[in-house]
Short mmCIF file of C-alpha atoms and ligand atoms in Angstrom, two decimals:
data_model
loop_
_atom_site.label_atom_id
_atom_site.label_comp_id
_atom_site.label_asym_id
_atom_site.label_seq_id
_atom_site.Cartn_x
_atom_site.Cartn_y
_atom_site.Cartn_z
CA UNK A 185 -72.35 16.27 -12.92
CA UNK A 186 -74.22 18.96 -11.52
CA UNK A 187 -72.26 21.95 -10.75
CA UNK A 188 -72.96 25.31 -9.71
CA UNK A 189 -71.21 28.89 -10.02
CA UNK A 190 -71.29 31.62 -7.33
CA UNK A 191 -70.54 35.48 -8.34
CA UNK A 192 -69.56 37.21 -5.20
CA UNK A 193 -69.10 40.91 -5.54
CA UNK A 194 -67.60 43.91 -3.70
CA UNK A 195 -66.63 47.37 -4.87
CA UNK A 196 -63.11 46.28 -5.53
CA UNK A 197 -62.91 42.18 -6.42
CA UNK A 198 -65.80 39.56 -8.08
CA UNK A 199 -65.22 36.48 -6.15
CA UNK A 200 -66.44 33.70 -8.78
CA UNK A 201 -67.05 30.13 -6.87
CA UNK A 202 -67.33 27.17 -8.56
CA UNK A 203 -69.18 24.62 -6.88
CA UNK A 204 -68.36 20.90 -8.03
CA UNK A 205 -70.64 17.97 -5.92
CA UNK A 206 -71.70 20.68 -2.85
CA UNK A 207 -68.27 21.74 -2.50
CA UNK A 208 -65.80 24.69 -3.42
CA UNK A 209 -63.91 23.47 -6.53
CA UNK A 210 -62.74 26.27 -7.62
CA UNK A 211 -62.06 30.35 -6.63
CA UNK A 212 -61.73 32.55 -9.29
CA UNK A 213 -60.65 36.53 -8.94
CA UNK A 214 -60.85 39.44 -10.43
CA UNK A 215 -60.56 43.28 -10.18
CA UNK A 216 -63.01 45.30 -10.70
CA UNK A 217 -62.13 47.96 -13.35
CA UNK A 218 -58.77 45.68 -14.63
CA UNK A 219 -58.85 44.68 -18.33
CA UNK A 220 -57.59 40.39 -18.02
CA UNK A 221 -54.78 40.26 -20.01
CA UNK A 222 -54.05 36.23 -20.32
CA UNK A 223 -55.66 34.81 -23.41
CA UNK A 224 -56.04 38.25 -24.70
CA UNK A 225 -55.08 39.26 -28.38
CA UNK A 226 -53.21 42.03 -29.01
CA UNK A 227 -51.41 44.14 -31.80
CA UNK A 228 -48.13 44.40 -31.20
CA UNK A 229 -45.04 46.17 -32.25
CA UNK A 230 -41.91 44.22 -32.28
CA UNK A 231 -39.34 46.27 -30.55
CA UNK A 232 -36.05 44.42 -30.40
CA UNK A 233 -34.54 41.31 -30.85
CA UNK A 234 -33.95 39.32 -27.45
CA UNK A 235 -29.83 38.44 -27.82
CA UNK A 236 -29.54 34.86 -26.99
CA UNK A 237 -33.20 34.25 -25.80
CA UNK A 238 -34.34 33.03 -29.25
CA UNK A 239 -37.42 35.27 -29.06
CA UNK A 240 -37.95 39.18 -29.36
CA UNK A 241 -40.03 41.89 -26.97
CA UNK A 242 -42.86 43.53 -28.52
CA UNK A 243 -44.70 46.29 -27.36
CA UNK A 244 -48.20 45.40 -26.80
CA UNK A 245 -49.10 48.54 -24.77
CA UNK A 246 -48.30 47.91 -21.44
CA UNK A 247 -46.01 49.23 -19.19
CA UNK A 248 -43.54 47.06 -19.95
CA UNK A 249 -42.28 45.15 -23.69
CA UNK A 250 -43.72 41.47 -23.96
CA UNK A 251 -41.37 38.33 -24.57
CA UNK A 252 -42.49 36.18 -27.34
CA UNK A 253 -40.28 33.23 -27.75
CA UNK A 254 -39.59 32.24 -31.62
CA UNK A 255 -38.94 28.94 -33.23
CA UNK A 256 -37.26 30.26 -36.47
CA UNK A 257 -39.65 32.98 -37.47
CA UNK A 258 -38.34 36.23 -38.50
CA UNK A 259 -39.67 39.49 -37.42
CA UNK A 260 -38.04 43.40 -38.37
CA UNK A 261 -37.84 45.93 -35.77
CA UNK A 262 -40.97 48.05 -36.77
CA UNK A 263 -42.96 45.41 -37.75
CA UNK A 264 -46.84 44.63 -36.94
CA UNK A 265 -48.41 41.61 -35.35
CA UNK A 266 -51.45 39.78 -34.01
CA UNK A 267 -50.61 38.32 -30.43
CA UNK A 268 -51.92 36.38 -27.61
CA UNK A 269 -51.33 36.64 -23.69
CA UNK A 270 -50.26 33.68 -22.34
CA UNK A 271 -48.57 34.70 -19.20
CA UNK A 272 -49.16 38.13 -16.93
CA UNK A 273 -46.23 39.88 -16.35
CA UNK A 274 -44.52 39.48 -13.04
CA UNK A 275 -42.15 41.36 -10.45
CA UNK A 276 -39.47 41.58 -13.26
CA UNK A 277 -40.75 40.12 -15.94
CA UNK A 278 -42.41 41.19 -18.52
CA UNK A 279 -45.33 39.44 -20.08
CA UNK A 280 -45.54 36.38 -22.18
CA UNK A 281 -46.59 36.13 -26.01
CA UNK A 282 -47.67 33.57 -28.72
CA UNK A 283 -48.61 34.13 -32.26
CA UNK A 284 -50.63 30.74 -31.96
CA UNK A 285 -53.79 31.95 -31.57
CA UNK A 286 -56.68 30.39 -29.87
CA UNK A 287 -60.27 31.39 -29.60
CA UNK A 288 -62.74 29.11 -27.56
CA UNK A 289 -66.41 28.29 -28.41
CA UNK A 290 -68.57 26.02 -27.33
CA UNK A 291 -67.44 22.77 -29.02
CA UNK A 292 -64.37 24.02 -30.08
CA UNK A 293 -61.10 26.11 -29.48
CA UNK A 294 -60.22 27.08 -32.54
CA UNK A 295 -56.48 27.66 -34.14
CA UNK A 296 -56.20 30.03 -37.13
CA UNK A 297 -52.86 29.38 -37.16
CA UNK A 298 -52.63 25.89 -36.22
CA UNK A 299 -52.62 22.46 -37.99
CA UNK A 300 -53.80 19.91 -35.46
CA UNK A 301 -56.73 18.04 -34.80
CA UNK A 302 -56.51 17.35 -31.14
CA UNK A 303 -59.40 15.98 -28.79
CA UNK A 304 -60.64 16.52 -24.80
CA UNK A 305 -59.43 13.48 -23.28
CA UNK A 306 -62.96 12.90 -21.49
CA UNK A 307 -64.30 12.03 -25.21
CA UNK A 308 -64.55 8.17 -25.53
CA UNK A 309 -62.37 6.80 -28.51
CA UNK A 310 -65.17 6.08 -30.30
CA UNK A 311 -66.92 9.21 -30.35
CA UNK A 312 -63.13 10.67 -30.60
CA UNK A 313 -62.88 9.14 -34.28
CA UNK A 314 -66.46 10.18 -35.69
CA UNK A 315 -65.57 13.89 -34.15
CA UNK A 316 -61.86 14.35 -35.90
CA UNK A 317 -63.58 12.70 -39.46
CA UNK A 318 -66.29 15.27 -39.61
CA UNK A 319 -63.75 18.57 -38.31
CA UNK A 320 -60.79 17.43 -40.50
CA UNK A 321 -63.48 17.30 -43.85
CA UNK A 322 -63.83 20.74 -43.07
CA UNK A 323 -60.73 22.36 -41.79
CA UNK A 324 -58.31 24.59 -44.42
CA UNK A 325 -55.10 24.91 -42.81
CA UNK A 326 -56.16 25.36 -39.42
CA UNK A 327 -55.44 23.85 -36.10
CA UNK A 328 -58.81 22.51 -33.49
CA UNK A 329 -59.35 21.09 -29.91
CA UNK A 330 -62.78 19.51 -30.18
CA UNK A 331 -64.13 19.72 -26.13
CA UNK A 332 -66.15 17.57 -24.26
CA UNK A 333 -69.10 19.20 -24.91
CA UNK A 334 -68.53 18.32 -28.41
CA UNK A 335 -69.66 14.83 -27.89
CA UNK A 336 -73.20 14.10 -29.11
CA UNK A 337 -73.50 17.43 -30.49
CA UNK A 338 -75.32 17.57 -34.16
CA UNK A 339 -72.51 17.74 -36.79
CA UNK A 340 -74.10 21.24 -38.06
CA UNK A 341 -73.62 23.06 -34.96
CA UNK A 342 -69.85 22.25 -34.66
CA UNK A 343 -69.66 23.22 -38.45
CA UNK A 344 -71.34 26.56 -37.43
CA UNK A 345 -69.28 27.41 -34.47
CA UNK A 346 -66.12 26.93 -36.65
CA UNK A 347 -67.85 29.31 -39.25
CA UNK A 348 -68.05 31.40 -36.29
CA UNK A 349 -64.90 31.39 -34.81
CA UNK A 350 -63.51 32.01 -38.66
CA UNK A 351 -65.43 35.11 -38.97
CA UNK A 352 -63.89 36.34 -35.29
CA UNK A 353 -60.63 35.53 -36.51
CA UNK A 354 -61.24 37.83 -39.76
CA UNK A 355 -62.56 40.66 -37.98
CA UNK A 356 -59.43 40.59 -35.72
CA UNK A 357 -57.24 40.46 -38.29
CA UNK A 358 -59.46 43.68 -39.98
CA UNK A 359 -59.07 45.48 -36.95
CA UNK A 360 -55.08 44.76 -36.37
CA UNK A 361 -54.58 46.72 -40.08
CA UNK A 362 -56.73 49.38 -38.72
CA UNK A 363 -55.38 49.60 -35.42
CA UNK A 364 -51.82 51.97 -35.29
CA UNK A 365 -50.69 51.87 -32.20
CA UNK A 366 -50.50 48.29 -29.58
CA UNK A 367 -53.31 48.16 -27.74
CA UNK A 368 -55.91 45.06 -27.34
CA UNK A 369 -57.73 44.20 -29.95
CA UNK A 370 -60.20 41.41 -28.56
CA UNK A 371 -60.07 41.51 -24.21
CA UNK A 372 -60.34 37.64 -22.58
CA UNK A 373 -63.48 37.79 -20.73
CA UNK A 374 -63.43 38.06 -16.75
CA UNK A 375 -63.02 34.84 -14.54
CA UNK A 376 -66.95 34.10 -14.37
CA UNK A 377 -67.59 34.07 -17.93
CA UNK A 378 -64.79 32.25 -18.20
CA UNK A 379 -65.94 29.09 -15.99
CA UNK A 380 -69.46 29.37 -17.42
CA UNK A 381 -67.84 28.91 -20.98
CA UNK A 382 -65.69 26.11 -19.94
CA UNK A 383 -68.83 24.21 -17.52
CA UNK A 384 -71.46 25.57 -19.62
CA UNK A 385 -72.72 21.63 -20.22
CA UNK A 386 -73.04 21.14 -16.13
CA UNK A 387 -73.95 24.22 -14.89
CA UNK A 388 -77.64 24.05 -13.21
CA UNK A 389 -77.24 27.03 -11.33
CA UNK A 390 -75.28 30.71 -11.67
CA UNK A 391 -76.14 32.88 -8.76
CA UNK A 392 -74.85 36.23 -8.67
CA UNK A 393 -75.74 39.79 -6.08
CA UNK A 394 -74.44 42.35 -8.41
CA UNK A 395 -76.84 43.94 -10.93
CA UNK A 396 -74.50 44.86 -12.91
CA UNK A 397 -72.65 41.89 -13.39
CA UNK A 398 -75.93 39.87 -14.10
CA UNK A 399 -76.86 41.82 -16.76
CA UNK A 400 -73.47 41.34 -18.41
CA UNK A 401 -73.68 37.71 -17.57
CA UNK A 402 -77.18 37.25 -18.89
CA UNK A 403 -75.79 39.22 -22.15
CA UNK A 404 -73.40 36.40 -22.48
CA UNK A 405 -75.99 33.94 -22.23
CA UNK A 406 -78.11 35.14 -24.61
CA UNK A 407 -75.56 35.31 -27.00
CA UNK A 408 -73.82 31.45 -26.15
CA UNK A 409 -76.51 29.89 -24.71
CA UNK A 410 -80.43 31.26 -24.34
CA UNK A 411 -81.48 27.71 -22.58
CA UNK A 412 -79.49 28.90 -20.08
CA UNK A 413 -80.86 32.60 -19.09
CA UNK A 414 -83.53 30.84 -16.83
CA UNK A 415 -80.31 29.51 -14.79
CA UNK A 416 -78.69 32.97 -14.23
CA UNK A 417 -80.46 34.57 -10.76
CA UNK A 418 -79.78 37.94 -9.39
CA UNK A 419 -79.70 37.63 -5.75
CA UNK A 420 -78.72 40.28 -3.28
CA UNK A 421 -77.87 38.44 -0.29
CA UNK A 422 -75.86 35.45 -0.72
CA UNK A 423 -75.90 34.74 2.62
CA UNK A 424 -77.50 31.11 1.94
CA UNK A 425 -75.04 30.69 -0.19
CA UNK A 426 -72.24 31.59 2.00
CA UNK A 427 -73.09 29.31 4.61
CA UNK A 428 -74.22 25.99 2.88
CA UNK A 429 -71.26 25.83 0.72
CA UNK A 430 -68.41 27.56 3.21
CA UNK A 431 -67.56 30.32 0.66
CA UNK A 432 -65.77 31.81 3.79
CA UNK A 433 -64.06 28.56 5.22
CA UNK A 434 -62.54 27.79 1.57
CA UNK A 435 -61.11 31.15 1.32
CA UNK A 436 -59.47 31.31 4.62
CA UNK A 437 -58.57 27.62 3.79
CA UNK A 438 -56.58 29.08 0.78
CA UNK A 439 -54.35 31.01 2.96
CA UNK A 440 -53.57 28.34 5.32
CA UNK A 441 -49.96 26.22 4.76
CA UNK A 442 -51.58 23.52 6.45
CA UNK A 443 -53.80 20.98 5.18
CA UNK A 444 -55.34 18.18 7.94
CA UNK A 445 -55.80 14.39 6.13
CA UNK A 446 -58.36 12.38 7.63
CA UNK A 447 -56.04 9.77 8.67
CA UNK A 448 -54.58 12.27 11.22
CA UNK A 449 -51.54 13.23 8.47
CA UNK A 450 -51.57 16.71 6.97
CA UNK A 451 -49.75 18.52 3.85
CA UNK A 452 -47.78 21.60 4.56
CA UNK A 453 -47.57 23.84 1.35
CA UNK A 454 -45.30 26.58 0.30
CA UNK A 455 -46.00 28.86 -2.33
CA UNK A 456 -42.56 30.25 -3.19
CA UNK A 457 -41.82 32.46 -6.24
CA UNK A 458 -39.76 30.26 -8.19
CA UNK A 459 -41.93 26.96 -7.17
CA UNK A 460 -43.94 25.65 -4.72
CA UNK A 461 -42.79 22.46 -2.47
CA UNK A 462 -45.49 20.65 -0.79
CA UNK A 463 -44.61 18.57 2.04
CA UNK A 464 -46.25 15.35 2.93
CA UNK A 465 -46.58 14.22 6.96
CA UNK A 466 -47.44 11.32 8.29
CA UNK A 467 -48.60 12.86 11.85
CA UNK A 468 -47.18 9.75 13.19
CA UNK A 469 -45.13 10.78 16.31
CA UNK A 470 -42.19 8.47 16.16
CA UNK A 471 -41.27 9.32 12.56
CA UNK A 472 -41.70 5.56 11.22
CA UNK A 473 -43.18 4.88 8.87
CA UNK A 474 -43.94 1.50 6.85
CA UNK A 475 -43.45 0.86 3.44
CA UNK A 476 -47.78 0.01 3.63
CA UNK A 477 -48.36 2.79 6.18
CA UNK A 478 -46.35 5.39 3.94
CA UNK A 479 -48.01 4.40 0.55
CA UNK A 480 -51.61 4.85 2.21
CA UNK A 481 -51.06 8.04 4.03
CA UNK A 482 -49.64 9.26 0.56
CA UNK A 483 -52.30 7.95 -1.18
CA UNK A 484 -54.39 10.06 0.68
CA UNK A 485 -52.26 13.11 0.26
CA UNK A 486 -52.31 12.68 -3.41
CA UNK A 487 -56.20 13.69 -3.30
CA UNK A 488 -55.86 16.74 -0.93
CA UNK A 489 -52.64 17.68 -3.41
CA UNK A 490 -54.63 17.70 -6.52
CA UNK A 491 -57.63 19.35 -4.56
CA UNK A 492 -56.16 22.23 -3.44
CA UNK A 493 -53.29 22.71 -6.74
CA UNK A 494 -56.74 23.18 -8.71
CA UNK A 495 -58.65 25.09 -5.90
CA UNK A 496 -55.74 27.72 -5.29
CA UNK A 497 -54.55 27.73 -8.71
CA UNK A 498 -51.07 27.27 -8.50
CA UNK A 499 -49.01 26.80 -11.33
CA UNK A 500 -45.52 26.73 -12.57
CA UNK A 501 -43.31 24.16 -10.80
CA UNK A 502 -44.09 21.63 -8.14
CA UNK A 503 -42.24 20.06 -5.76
CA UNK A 504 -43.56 17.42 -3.32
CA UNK A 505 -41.83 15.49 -0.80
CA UNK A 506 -43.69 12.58 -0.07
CA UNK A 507 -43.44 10.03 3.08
CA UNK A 508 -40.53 8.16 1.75
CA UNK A 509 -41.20 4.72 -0.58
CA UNK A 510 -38.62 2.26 -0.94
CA UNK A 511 -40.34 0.49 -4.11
CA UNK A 512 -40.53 1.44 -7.29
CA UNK A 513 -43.66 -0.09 -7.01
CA UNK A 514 -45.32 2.24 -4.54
CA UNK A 515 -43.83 5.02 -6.82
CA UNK A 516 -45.44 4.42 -9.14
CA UNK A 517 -48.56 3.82 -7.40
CA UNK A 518 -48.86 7.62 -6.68
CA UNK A 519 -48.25 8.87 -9.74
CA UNK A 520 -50.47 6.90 -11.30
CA UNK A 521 -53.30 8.36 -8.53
CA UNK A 522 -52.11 11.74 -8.66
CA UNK A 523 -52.53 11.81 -12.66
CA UNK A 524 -56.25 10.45 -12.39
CA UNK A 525 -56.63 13.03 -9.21
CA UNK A 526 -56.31 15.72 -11.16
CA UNK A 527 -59.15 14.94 -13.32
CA UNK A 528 -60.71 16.93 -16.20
CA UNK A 529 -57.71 19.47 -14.74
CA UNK A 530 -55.39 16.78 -16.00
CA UNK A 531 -54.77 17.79 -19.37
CA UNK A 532 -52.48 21.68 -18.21
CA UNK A 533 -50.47 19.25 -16.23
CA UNK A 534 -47.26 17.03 -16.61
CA UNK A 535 -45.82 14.94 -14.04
CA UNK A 536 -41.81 14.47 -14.63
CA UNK A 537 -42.00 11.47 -11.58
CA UNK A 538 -39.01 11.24 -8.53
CA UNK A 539 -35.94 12.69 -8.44
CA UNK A 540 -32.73 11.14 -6.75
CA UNK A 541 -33.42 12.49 -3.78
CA UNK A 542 -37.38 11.42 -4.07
CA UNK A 543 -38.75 14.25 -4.52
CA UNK A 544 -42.13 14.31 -6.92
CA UNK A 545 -41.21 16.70 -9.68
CA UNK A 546 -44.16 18.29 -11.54
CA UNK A 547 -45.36 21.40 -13.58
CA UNK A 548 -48.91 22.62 -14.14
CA UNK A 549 -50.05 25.56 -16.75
CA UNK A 550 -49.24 29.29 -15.41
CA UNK A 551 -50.52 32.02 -16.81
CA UNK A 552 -50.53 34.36 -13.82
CA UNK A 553 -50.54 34.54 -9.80
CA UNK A 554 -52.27 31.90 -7.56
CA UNK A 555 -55.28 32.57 -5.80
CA UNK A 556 -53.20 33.74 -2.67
CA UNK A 557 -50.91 35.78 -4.19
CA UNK A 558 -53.55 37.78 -6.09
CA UNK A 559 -55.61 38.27 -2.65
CA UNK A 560 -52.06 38.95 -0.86
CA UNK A 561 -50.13 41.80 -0.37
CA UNK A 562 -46.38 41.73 0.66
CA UNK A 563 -46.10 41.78 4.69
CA UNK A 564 -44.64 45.01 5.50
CA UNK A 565 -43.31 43.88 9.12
CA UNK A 566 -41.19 40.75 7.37
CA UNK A 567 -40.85 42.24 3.97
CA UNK A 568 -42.86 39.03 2.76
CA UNK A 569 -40.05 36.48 4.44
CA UNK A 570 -42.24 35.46 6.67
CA UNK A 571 -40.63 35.56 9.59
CA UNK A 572 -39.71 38.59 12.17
CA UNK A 573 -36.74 38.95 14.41
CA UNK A 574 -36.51 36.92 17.69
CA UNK A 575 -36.89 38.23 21.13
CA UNK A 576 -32.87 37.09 21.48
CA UNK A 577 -32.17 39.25 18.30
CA UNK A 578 -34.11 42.32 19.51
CA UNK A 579 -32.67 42.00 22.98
CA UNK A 580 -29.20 42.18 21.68
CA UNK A 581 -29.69 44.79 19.59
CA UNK A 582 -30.85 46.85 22.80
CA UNK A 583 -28.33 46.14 25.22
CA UNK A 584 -25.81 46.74 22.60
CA UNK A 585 -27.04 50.21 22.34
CA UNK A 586 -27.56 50.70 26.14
CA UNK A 587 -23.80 49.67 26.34
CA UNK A 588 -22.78 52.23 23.74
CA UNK A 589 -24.38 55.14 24.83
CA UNK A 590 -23.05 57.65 27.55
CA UNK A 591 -26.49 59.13 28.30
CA UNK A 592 -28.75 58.16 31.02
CA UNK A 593 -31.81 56.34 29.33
CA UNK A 594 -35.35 57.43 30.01
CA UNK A 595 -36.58 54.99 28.59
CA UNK A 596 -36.86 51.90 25.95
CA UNK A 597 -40.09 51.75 23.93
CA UNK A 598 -40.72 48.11 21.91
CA UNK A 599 -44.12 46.98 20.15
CA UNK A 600 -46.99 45.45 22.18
CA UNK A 601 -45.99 41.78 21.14
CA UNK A 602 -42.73 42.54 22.61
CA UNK A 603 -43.21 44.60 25.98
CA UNK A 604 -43.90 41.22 28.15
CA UNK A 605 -40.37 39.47 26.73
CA UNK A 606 -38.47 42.79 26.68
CA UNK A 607 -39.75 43.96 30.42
CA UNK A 608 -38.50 40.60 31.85
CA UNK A 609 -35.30 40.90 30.51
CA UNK A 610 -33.99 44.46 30.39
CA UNK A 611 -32.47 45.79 33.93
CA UNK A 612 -35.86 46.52 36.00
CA UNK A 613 -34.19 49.69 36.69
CA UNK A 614 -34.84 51.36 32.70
CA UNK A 615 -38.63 52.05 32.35
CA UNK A 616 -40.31 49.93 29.50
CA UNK A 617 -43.10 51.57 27.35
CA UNK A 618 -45.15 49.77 24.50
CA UNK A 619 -46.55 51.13 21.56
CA UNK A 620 -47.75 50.75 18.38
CA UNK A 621 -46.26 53.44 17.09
CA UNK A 622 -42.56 51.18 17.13
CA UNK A 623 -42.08 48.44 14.75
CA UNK A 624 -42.16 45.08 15.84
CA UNK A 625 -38.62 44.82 14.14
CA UNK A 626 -37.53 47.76 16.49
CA UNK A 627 -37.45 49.87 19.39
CA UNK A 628 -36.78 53.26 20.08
CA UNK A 629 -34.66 54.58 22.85
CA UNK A 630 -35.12 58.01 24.95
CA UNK A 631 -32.78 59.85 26.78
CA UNK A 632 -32.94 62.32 29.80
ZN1 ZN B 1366 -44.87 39.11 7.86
#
C-alpha cells in the first residue's frame, strides 16, 4: 500500500505526517533540540531498592530516578547497568525501565537478551515457518521479532542484519564499561525516522521543507536504504501538501472531543490522565435504540475508534461506552471488528471485552503523552478542569461582597465574556467596567 510521509517543520516542533491511502494516518511530534528518551538505552546506576514495588529506581541521568520493575533479579545499590526507556516520565512519575533490550532493523528487532522467536502477524503461516527455521539455525541465546518486511527477503540479508544488530549490541555494551556516570548511551531516533524505519517497505514518497532535517534524513537513507534517497525531496513550501491532504483539518481534528459518524451518530472522547472513556451516540433524538440499529451505529463507531486511538496516539487504558447490546452476540460482534480495525496497529493492543456495567475495557501500548497532550498546555483560566465558574457562581460571589462591605462602591470590574451577564444583573445603579486585565474567574471591586 502506497503510503507517504510529510516532515513539517518550525523553529520549535517537526510535525511528521503519515499519509496512509490519501489520508492522515498518523501525527507524529517532536521538539526541536529534545533528546527522545522512549526506546533509548541508557547506563544506569541503581540507586535504591523500591520497598514493596518489586522493582528498584536507577539513576539514568535525568532529573528524576527511573523505575525498573524486577522479576527476581538482584541488583546492589552501586551497581552498573545497560537500560532501555520504555515509558517518559510523567507529572509524578518517574520514568520507566527494562533490561530487555531491543534494537530494530529492517527485518528484524533484535533481543540480546531475549529467547524468543516471535513473528509480525501480517506474515502468512507459511512464510511464518520458513522465516523462524532459518533465524532459529542461527540465533545463540537471543530473543527476535522477524517484521513484515521480512517476508520474501533473501535469507542472507536477514543473516546480515542480525550480524549487524550483534555488533550494535557489542559496541553498547563497550561503551556502558567506558561510560562512568548515567547518561545515554545510544539516543532513539526522532519521530520521522522512526515511521520511515517502521514503513520503509511502502513508503513512495518523504517530503520534507527543512534543510536541515533532509540532510539528516537522507543520511539515514543512505545508511538503511540507498534505493530510497531518490524518494526523500526537500521542499520549501508545503503548501500543496497542506491542502490536498488536510494537514491542518487533522490537527485541529485532534483537539476536538467530538467525532461526527456518517450515519448522523458521533463519538465523544475524553482524554483523562488516568484513562480515556470514549463515548458512543447514536444521534437519534428519542434515545431508542434497537438491538439492529445499536449494533450498526456501533459498528460504525468501532472504525472512527480505532482511527483516531492510532491517529492521536493514545495509550494506556480505554474505556468505551457503547450504544447498549442486549446479546452476547452483538458483543461480540464489535470486538471482533474493533480487533481487525486496528490493523497492522493491532499487535500494542489488548482488548479485555465488557464489563458488568457494559463498558468496553481495553489497553493499548504507552510509552509517553498523546498527540494532544504533547501539543497542549494546561489552561490557566480552569487550571486544566475544563470548565470555568458560572455566571450564578460569579454573581454570588459579588453581591456577597457588595453586602459585606460598608463603603460606597465605585465600581465592579468583570472580564469581557462576563460584562453583558453581570451588567443585567447587578443593581443598574453600581457602574460596570470590563477588562481584560480581570480574570474570567473574578472581578475586582473599587471603592470611592
Ligand atoms: Zn480552560
Amino acid at each position: 500500500m502506497a503510503k507517504k510521509l510529510i516532515v513539517l517543520s518550525s523553529k520549535e516542533l517537526v510535525l511528521s505526517f503519515l499519509i496512509n491511502q490519501d489520508a492522515v494516518y498518523k501525527v507524529r511530534v517532536d521538539k526541536r533540540g529534545a533528546s527522545r528518551l522512549v526506546d533509548t538505552i541508557f547506563k544506569g546506576k541503581v540507586k535504591r531498592l523500591a520497598k514493596g514495588m518489586e522493582g528498584i529506581f536507577v539513576d539514568i541521568g535525568l532529573e528524576r530516578d527511573a523505575f525498573l520493575p524486577l522479576k527476581g533479579e538482584n541488583y546492589k545499590v552501586g551497581e552498573g547497568l545497560i537500560v532501555q526507556l520504555v515509558r517518559e516520565p510523567e507529572k509524578e512519575k518517574g520514568a520507566k525501565l527494562t533490561t530487555n533490550v531491543k534494537l530494530v532493523g529492517k527485518y528484524l528487532v533484535y533481543f540480546p537478551r531475549g529467547r524468543e522467536v516471535k513473528c509480525s502477524s501480517k506474515v502468512t503461516a507459511e512464510e511464518r515457518e520458513k522465516l523462524c527455521s532459518l533465524i532459529e539455525n542461527e540465533l545463540k541465546e537471543e530473543g527476535v521479532i522477524l517484521r513484515s518486511s521480512a517476508c520474501g527477503t533473501e535469507p542472507e540479508l536477514i543473516k546480515q542484519e542480525l550480524q549487524k544488530l550483534r555488533e550494535l549490541w557489542q559496541w553498547v555494551q563497550k561503551r556502558a564499561k567506558v561510560l562512568k556516570k548515567p547518561q545515554p548511551i545510544l539516543e532513539e531516533y526522532p519521530s520521522y525516522i522512526r515511521l520511515i524505519r517502521d514503513n520503509w517497505r511502502d513508503l513512495e514518497e518523504i517530503v520534507c521543507d527543512d534543510a536541515i532535517l533532509w540532510n539528516y534524513i537522507t543520511s539515514f537513507l543512505e545508511e538503511f536504504e540507498p534505493s530510497m534517497l531518490r524518494k526523500n525531496l526537500y521542499i520549501k513550501d508545503l503548501a500543496h501538501y497542506i491542502h490536498r491532504y488536510r494537514l491542518y483539518e487533522s490537527l485541529r481534528s485532534i483537539f476536538s472531543k467530538v467525532v461526527w459518524l456518517r450515519s448522523g451518530g458521533y463519538i465523544v472522547i475524553e482524554e483523562a490522565e488516568a484513562c480515556t472513556v470514549i463515548d458512543v451516540n447514536s444521534g437519534d433524538p428519542t434515545g431508542s435504540c434497537h438491538e439492529e440499529n445499536a449494533l450498526k451505529t456501533n459498528l460504525e463507531a468501532v472504525e472512527e475508534i480505532a482511527k483516531q486511538i492510532i491517529l492521536r496516539d493514545i495509550g494506556g487504558i480505554i474505556l468505551v461506552d457503547f450504544i447498549d447490546m442486549k446479546k452476547q452476540e452483538s458483543k461480540n460482534c464489535v470486538i471482533n471488528a474493533l480487533q481487525s480495525a486496528f490493523g497492522e496497529e493491532a499487535c500494542g493492543i489488548t482488548i479485555y471485552g465488557f464489563t458488568r456495567l457494559g463498558i468496553l475495557e481495553m489497553v493499548r501500548k504507552k510509552t509517553g503523552k498523546s498527540i494532544s497532550r504533547s501539543l497542549s498546555e494546561e489552561c490557566p483560566i480552569c487550571s486544566g478542569r475544563g470548565y470555568m465558574k458560572s455566571n450564578a457562581m460569579l454573581l454570588l460571589e459579588i453581591e456577597k461582597e457588595l453586602i459585606n462591605s460598608g463603603h460606597r462602591v465605585a465600581e465592579v470590574c468583570v472580564h469581557p465574556l462576563r460584562y453583558e451577564r453581570m451588567r443585567e444583573a447587578l443593581p443598574t445603579s453600581l457602574q460596570v467596567r470590563e477588562s481584560y486585565e480581570v480574570s474570567v474567574n473574578d472581578y475586582s471591586i473599587s471603592y470611592a
